[in-house]
mmCIF file of C-alpha atoms in Angstrom:
data_model
loop_
_atom_site.group_PDB
_atom_site.id
_atom_site.type_symbol
_atom_site.label_atom_id
_atom_site.label_comp_id
_atom_site.label_asym_id
_atom_site.label_seq_id
_atom_site.Cartn_x
_atom_site.Cartn_y
_atom_site.Cartn_z
ATOM 1 C CA MET W 1 65.504 -28.260 75.556
ATOM 2 C CA PRO W 2 62.336 -26.144 75.770
ATOM 3 C CA THR W 3 61.158 -24.823 79.111
ATOM 4 C CA PHE W 4 57.828 -26.037 80.476
ATOM 5 C CA SER W 5 56.323 -22.651 79.594
ATOM 6 C CA GLU W 6 57.502 -23.066 75.999
ATOM 7 C CA VAL W 7 56.148 -26.617 75.924
ATOM 8 C CA LYS W 8 52.714 -25.457 77.062
ATOM 9 C CA SER W 9 52.691 -22.779 74.361
ATOM 10 C CA MET W 10 53.504 -25.360 71.681
ATOM 11 C CA ILE W 11 50.786 -27.676 72.960
ATOM 12 C CA ARG W 12 48.209 -24.879 73.044
ATOM 13 C CA ALA W 13 48.968 -24.172 69.370
ATOM 14 C CA GLY W 14 47.975 -27.752 68.478
ATOM 15 C CA GLU W 15 49.463 -30.423 66.268
ATOM 16 C CA SER W 16 51.304 -29.220 63.176
ATOM 17 C CA ASP W 17 54.138 -30.091 60.828
ATOM 18 C CA SER W 18 56.488 -29.865 63.817
ATOM 19 C CA VAL W 19 54.323 -30.944 66.783
ATOM 20 C CA GLU W 20 52.687 -34.302 67.524
ATOM 21 C CA PHE W 21 50.680 -35.484 70.564
ATOM 22 C CA LYS W 22 50.472 -39.007 71.971
ATOM 23 C CA LYS W 23 48.401 -39.916 75.009
ATOM 24 C CA ARG W 24 50.685 -42.868 75.716
ATOM 25 C CA ILE W 25 52.921 -45.282 73.849
ATOM 26 C CA ASN W 26 50.713 -48.314 73.331
ATOM 27 C CA HIS W 27 52.118 -49.012 69.863
ATOM 28 C CA PRO W 28 55.768 -47.903 69.851
ATOM 29 C CA GLU W 29 56.286 -48.714 66.149
ATOM 30 C CA LYS W 30 53.552 -46.245 65.188
ATOM 31 C CA VAL W 31 54.997 -43.582 67.469
ATOM 32 C CA ALA W 32 58.454 -44.178 66.006
ATOM 33 C CA ARG W 33 57.030 -43.305 62.574
ATOM 34 C CA GLU W 34 56.376 -39.779 63.792
ATOM 35 C CA ILE W 35 59.971 -39.367 64.946
ATOM 36 C CA VAL W 36 61.335 -40.767 61.677
ATOM 37 C CA ALA W 37 59.085 -38.335 59.793
ATOM 38 C CA PHE W 38 60.356 -35.365 61.807
ATOM 39 C CA ALA W 39 63.980 -36.369 61.205
ATOM 40 C CA ASN W 40 63.321 -36.741 57.474
ATOM 41 C CA THR W 41 61.562 -33.376 57.209
ATOM 42 C CA SER W 42 62.303 -30.272 59.285
ATOM 43 C CA GLY W 43 62.500 -31.672 62.810
ATOM 44 C CA GLY W 44 59.874 -31.428 65.515
ATOM 45 C CA HIS W 45 58.575 -32.162 68.998
ATOM 46 C CA LEU W 46 56.634 -35.241 70.071
ATOM 47 C CA PHE W 47 54.816 -34.947 73.397
ATOM 48 C CA VAL W 48 53.746 -38.101 75.238
ATOM 49 C CA GLY W 49 51.018 -37.682 77.827
ATOM 50 C CA VAL W 50 48.923 -35.262 75.767
ATOM 51 C CA GLU W 51 45.476 -35.997 74.335
ATOM 52 C CA ASP W 52 44.486 -35.057 70.791
ATOM 53 C CA ASN W 53 42.608 -31.996 72.095
ATOM 54 C CA GLY W 54 45.756 -30.714 73.809
ATOM 55 C CA HIS W 55 44.828 -31.730 77.358
ATOM 56 C CA ILE W 56 48.019 -32.547 79.264
ATOM 57 C CA GLU W 57 47.295 -35.704 81.232
ATOM 58 C CA GLY W 58 50.830 -36.949 81.701
ATOM 59 C CA LEU W 59 52.043 -40.477 82.437
ATOM 60 C CA LYS W 60 52.153 -42.414 85.694
ATOM 61 C CA HIS W 61 55.217 -44.435 84.722
ATOM 62 C CA PRO W 62 57.087 -42.430 82.064
ATOM 63 C CA GLU W 63 60.222 -44.549 82.333
ATOM 64 C CA ASP W 64 58.358 -47.532 80.848
ATOM 65 C CA ASP W 65 57.181 -45.602 77.793
ATOM 66 C CA ILE W 66 60.596 -44.016 77.296
ATOM 67 C CA PHE W 67 62.377 -47.379 77.505
ATOM 68 C CA VAL W 68 60.094 -49.041 74.943
ATOM 69 C CA LEU W 69 60.212 -46.184 72.434
ATOM 70 C CA ASN W 70 63.970 -45.628 72.775
ATOM 71 C CA ARG W 71 64.602 -49.299 72.094
ATOM 72 C CA ILE W 72 62.623 -49.118 68.840
ATOM 73 C CA LEU W 73 64.402 -45.931 67.775
ATOM 74 C CA ASP W 74 67.867 -47.262 68.579
ATOM 75 C CA GLU W 75 67.411 -50.752 67.134
ATOM 76 C CA LYS W 76 64.946 -50.343 64.251
ATOM 77 C CA CYS W 77 65.832 -46.991 62.661
ATOM 78 C CA LYS W 78 68.544 -46.845 60.009
ATOM 79 C CA PRO W 79 70.587 -44.698 59.953
ATOM 80 C CA LYS W 80 70.265 -44.000 63.663
ATOM 81 C CA ILE W 81 68.246 -40.904 64.534
ATOM 82 C CA ARG W 82 69.445 -38.132 66.807
ATOM 83 C CA TYR W 83 66.888 -37.214 69.454
ATOM 84 C CA SER W 84 66.709 -36.031 73.044
ATOM 85 C CA VAL W 85 64.171 -36.736 75.771
ATOM 86 C CA GLU W 86 62.995 -34.390 78.513
ATOM 87 C CA THR W 87 60.514 -34.996 81.316
ATOM 88 C CA TYR W 88 58.345 -32.390 83.033
ATOM 89 C CA PRO W 89 56.744 -33.128 86.432
ATOM 90 C CA LEU W 90 52.998 -32.600 86.726
ATOM 91 C CA PRO W 91 50.578 -32.661 89.679
ATOM 92 C CA GLU W 92 49.453 -36.023 91.126
ATOM 93 C CA LYS W 93 52.838 -37.625 90.443
ATOM 94 C CA ARG W 94 52.367 -37.630 86.699
ATOM 95 C CA THR W 95 54.937 -36.681 84.052
ATOM 96 C CA LEU W 96 54.912 -35.143 80.600
ATOM 97 C CA VAL W 97 57.504 -36.574 78.212
ATOM 98 C CA ALA W 98 58.941 -34.572 75.324
ATOM 99 C CA TYR W 99 61.005 -35.921 72.441
ATOM 100 C CA VAL W 100 62.952 -33.277 70.510
ATOM 101 C CA ILE W 101 64.041 -34.372 67.036
ATOM 102 C CA PRO W 102 66.298 -32.130 64.925
ATOM 103 C CA GLU W 103 66.185 -32.193 61.157
ATOM 104 C CA SER W 104 68.629 -34.888 60.103
ATOM 105 C CA LYS W 105 71.686 -34.459 57.902
ATOM 106 C CA ARG W 106 71.585 -38.185 57.088
ATOM 107 C CA LYS W 107 68.237 -38.416 55.290
ATOM 108 C CA PRO W 108 66.408 -40.562 54.497
ATOM 109 C CA HIS W 109 65.903 -42.583 57.688
ATOM 110 C CA TYR W 110 64.004 -45.867 57.582
ATOM 111 C CA LEU W 111 61.964 -47.659 60.223
ATOM 112 C CA ASN W 112 62.483 -51.398 59.878
ATOM 113 C CA VAL W 113 60.196 -53.562 62.001
ATOM 114 C CA ASN W 114 59.518 -56.439 59.595
ATOM 115 C CA GLY W 115 62.837 -57.036 57.880
ATOM 116 C CA GLY W 116 64.169 -55.615 54.646
ATOM 117 C CA LEU W 117 65.112 -51.993 54.164
ATOM 118 C CA GLY W 118 62.062 -50.691 56.007
ATOM 119 C CA LYS W 119 59.907 -47.659 55.314
ATOM 120 C CA ALA W 120 60.711 -43.958 55.283
ATOM 121 C CA PHE W 121 58.224 -41.366 56.493
ATOM 122 C CA ILE W 122 57.932 -37.601 56.099
ATOM 123 C CA ARG W 123 55.854 -34.951 57.834
ATOM 124 C CA ILE W 124 53.108 -33.164 55.885
ATOM 125 C CA SER W 125 51.003 -30.708 57.888
ATOM 126 C CA ASP W 126 49.940 -32.653 61.020
ATOM 127 C CA LYS W 127 50.384 -36.122 59.482
ATOM 128 C CA SER W 128 53.295 -38.489 58.999
ATOM 129 C CA ILE W 129 53.078 -40.292 55.661
ATOM 130 C CA GLN W 130 55.165 -42.910 53.909
ATOM 131 C CA ALA W 131 57.673 -41.356 51.530
ATOM 132 C CA SER W 132 57.456 -42.324 47.881
ATOM 133 C CA ARG W 133 60.440 -43.597 45.899
ATOM 134 C CA GLU W 134 60.816 -40.131 44.395
ATOM 135 C CA VAL W 135 60.820 -38.378 47.771
ATOM 136 C CA ARG W 136 63.376 -40.843 49.150
ATOM 137 C CA GLU W 137 65.637 -40.293 46.149
ATOM 138 C CA ILE W 138 65.377 -36.513 46.482
ATOM 139 C CA LEU W 139 66.237 -36.646 50.195
ATOM 140 C CA LYS W 140 69.236 -38.882 49.533
ATOM 141 C CA ARG W 141 70.634 -36.904 46.609
ATOM 142 C CA ARG W 142 70.117 -33.511 48.251
ATOM 143 C CA ARG W 143 72.279 -34.730 51.110
ATOM 144 C CA LYS W 144 75.148 -35.479 48.713
ATOM 145 C CA ARG W 145 75.076 -31.878 47.391
ATOM 146 C CA LYS W 146 76.492 -32.666 43.978
ATOM 147 C CA ASP W 147 76.328 -30.132 41.179
ATOM 148 C CA LEU W 148 73.628 -31.186 38.749
ATOM 149 C CA GLY W 149 72.430 -29.998 35.391
ATOM 150 C CA PHE W 150 69.906 -31.000 32.767
ATOM 151 C CA THR W 151 69.374 -30.623 29.061
ATOM 152 C CA LEU W 152 66.283 -28.744 27.906
ATOM 153 C CA GLY W 153 64.991 -31.122 25.273
ATOM 154 C CA ASP W 154 61.676 -31.737 23.567
ATOM 155 C CA LYS W 155 60.298 -33.798 26.428
ATOM 156 C CA GLU W 156 61.178 -31.169 29.022
ATOM 157 C CA GLN W 157 59.521 -28.480 26.915
ATOM 158 C CA GLU W 158 56.432 -30.653 26.537
ATOM 159 C CA LEU W 159 56.314 -31.190 30.277
ATOM 160 C CA PHE W 160 56.715 -27.462 31.011
ATOM 161 C CA LYS W 161 53.970 -26.639 28.515
ATOM 162 C CA TYR W 162 51.633 -29.077 30.255
ATOM 163 C CA LEU W 163 52.450 -27.567 33.657
ATOM 164 C CA GLY W 164 51.822 -24.083 32.285
ATOM 165 C CA GLU W 165 48.349 -25.169 31.198
ATOM 166 C CA HIS W 166 47.375 -27.469 34.082
ATOM 167 C CA GLY W 167 49.481 -26.328 37.042
ATOM 168 C CA PHE W 168 50.662 -29.731 38.249
ATOM 169 C CA ILE W 169 51.271 -33.314 37.194
ATOM 170 C CA ASN W 170 51.803 -36.700 38.862
ATOM 171 C CA LEU W 171 54.256 -39.470 38.024
ATOM 172 C CA GLU W 172 51.857 -41.663 36.047
ATOM 173 C CA ASP W 173 50.611 -38.784 33.898
ATOM 174 C CA THR W 174 54.195 -37.687 33.248
ATOM 175 C CA ALA W 175 55.032 -41.118 31.856
ATOM 176 C CA LYS W 176 51.914 -41.058 29.642
ATOM 177 C CA LEU W 177 52.492 -37.489 28.468
ATOM 178 C CA LEU W 178 56.132 -38.063 27.519
ATOM 179 C CA LYS W 179 55.557 -41.664 26.329
ATOM 180 C CA ILE W 180 58.353 -43.034 28.504
ATOM 181 C CA PRO W 181 58.497 -45.807 31.161
ATOM 182 C CA ILE W 182 57.522 -44.992 34.745
ATOM 183 C CA VAL W 183 61.126 -45.442 35.875
ATOM 184 C CA SER W 184 62.363 -42.913 33.297
ATOM 185 C CA ALA W 185 59.618 -40.458 34.249
ATOM 186 C CA SER W 186 60.594 -40.842 37.904
ATOM 187 C CA LYS W 187 64.259 -40.090 37.169
ATOM 188 C CA LYS W 188 63.345 -37.052 35.062
ATOM 189 C CA LEU W 189 61.033 -35.571 37.711
ATOM 190 C CA VAL W 190 63.557 -36.179 40.498
ATOM 191 C CA LEU W 191 66.321 -34.475 38.506
ATOM 192 C CA LEU W 192 64.130 -31.471 37.728
ATOM 193 C CA VAL W 193 63.343 -31.109 41.441
ATOM 194 C CA LEU W 194 67.011 -31.382 42.371
ATOM 195 C CA VAL W 195 67.983 -28.622 39.921
ATOM 196 C CA ASN W 196 65.194 -26.400 41.325
ATOM 197 C CA VAL W 197 63.114 -26.320 38.157
ATOM 198 C CA LEU W 198 60.213 -28.241 39.695
ATOM 199 C CA GLU W 199 58.957 -28.584 43.234
ATOM 200 C CA ILE W 200 57.343 -31.663 44.723
ATOM 201 C CA LYS W 201 54.340 -31.724 47.050
ATOM 202 C CA PRO W 202 54.186 -35.184 48.627
ATOM 203 C CA GLY W 203 50.801 -36.731 49.347
ATOM 204 C CA GLU W 204 49.384 -39.853 50.965
ATOM 205 C CA LYS W 205 48.147 -41.238 47.628
ATOM 206 C CA GLU W 206 50.503 -39.583 45.152
ATOM 207 C CA ASP W 207 53.058 -36.818 44.802
ATOM 208 C CA LEU W 208 52.333 -33.775 42.679
ATOM 209 C CA PHE W 209 54.935 -31.793 40.762
ATOM 210 C CA TYR W 210 54.720 -28.036 40.038
ATOM 211 C CA MET W 211 56.908 -25.485 38.337
ATOM 212 C CA LYS W 212 59.218 -23.928 40.899
ATOM 213 C CA THR W 213 58.011 -20.505 41.944
ATOM 214 C CA PRO W 214 60.608 -17.690 42.093
#
């Protein structure tokens, strides 16, 4: 666990792809999204008792916030997420709470609060966004570490030519360009990411695909 000095340094640096602030846990489901996103990406730290501007206010009753959030994480996240919790005493009997979430080896994790499979989230810059079907498939298949290959056919060459001219492409435009169904375009893009020919840049509205840089 980080020391209090290390925690203060992280907080001074501001929110990022690995740091998130919450003043308190009023909506535990929303806070749980951040932890799911960290587990599905590269891990991170969530600090409770910190304002958006980095001011450390702390909590009067940290055990209440910890209990509520831990219950959501333990009961509503599938597969279960590894995390640890540390508390740091502050003046005036207040407490800073830190959640440390390592990058998971069991991606993707889902948060299920309304039934069904639930939703997966990933961390992009200082935001946690819902993962697309393509991102979820990439996370799942990367975990299995199977040897993959692909055939360089006419459609792949057409796609690479387009990327050479335009730089990037989305799923819908891939289907139109190659004159194939969306599902087929999705499978093709996912495979090309998995074999390190393309790279994916997830976004809130759509994912973009680029040629992999050396």
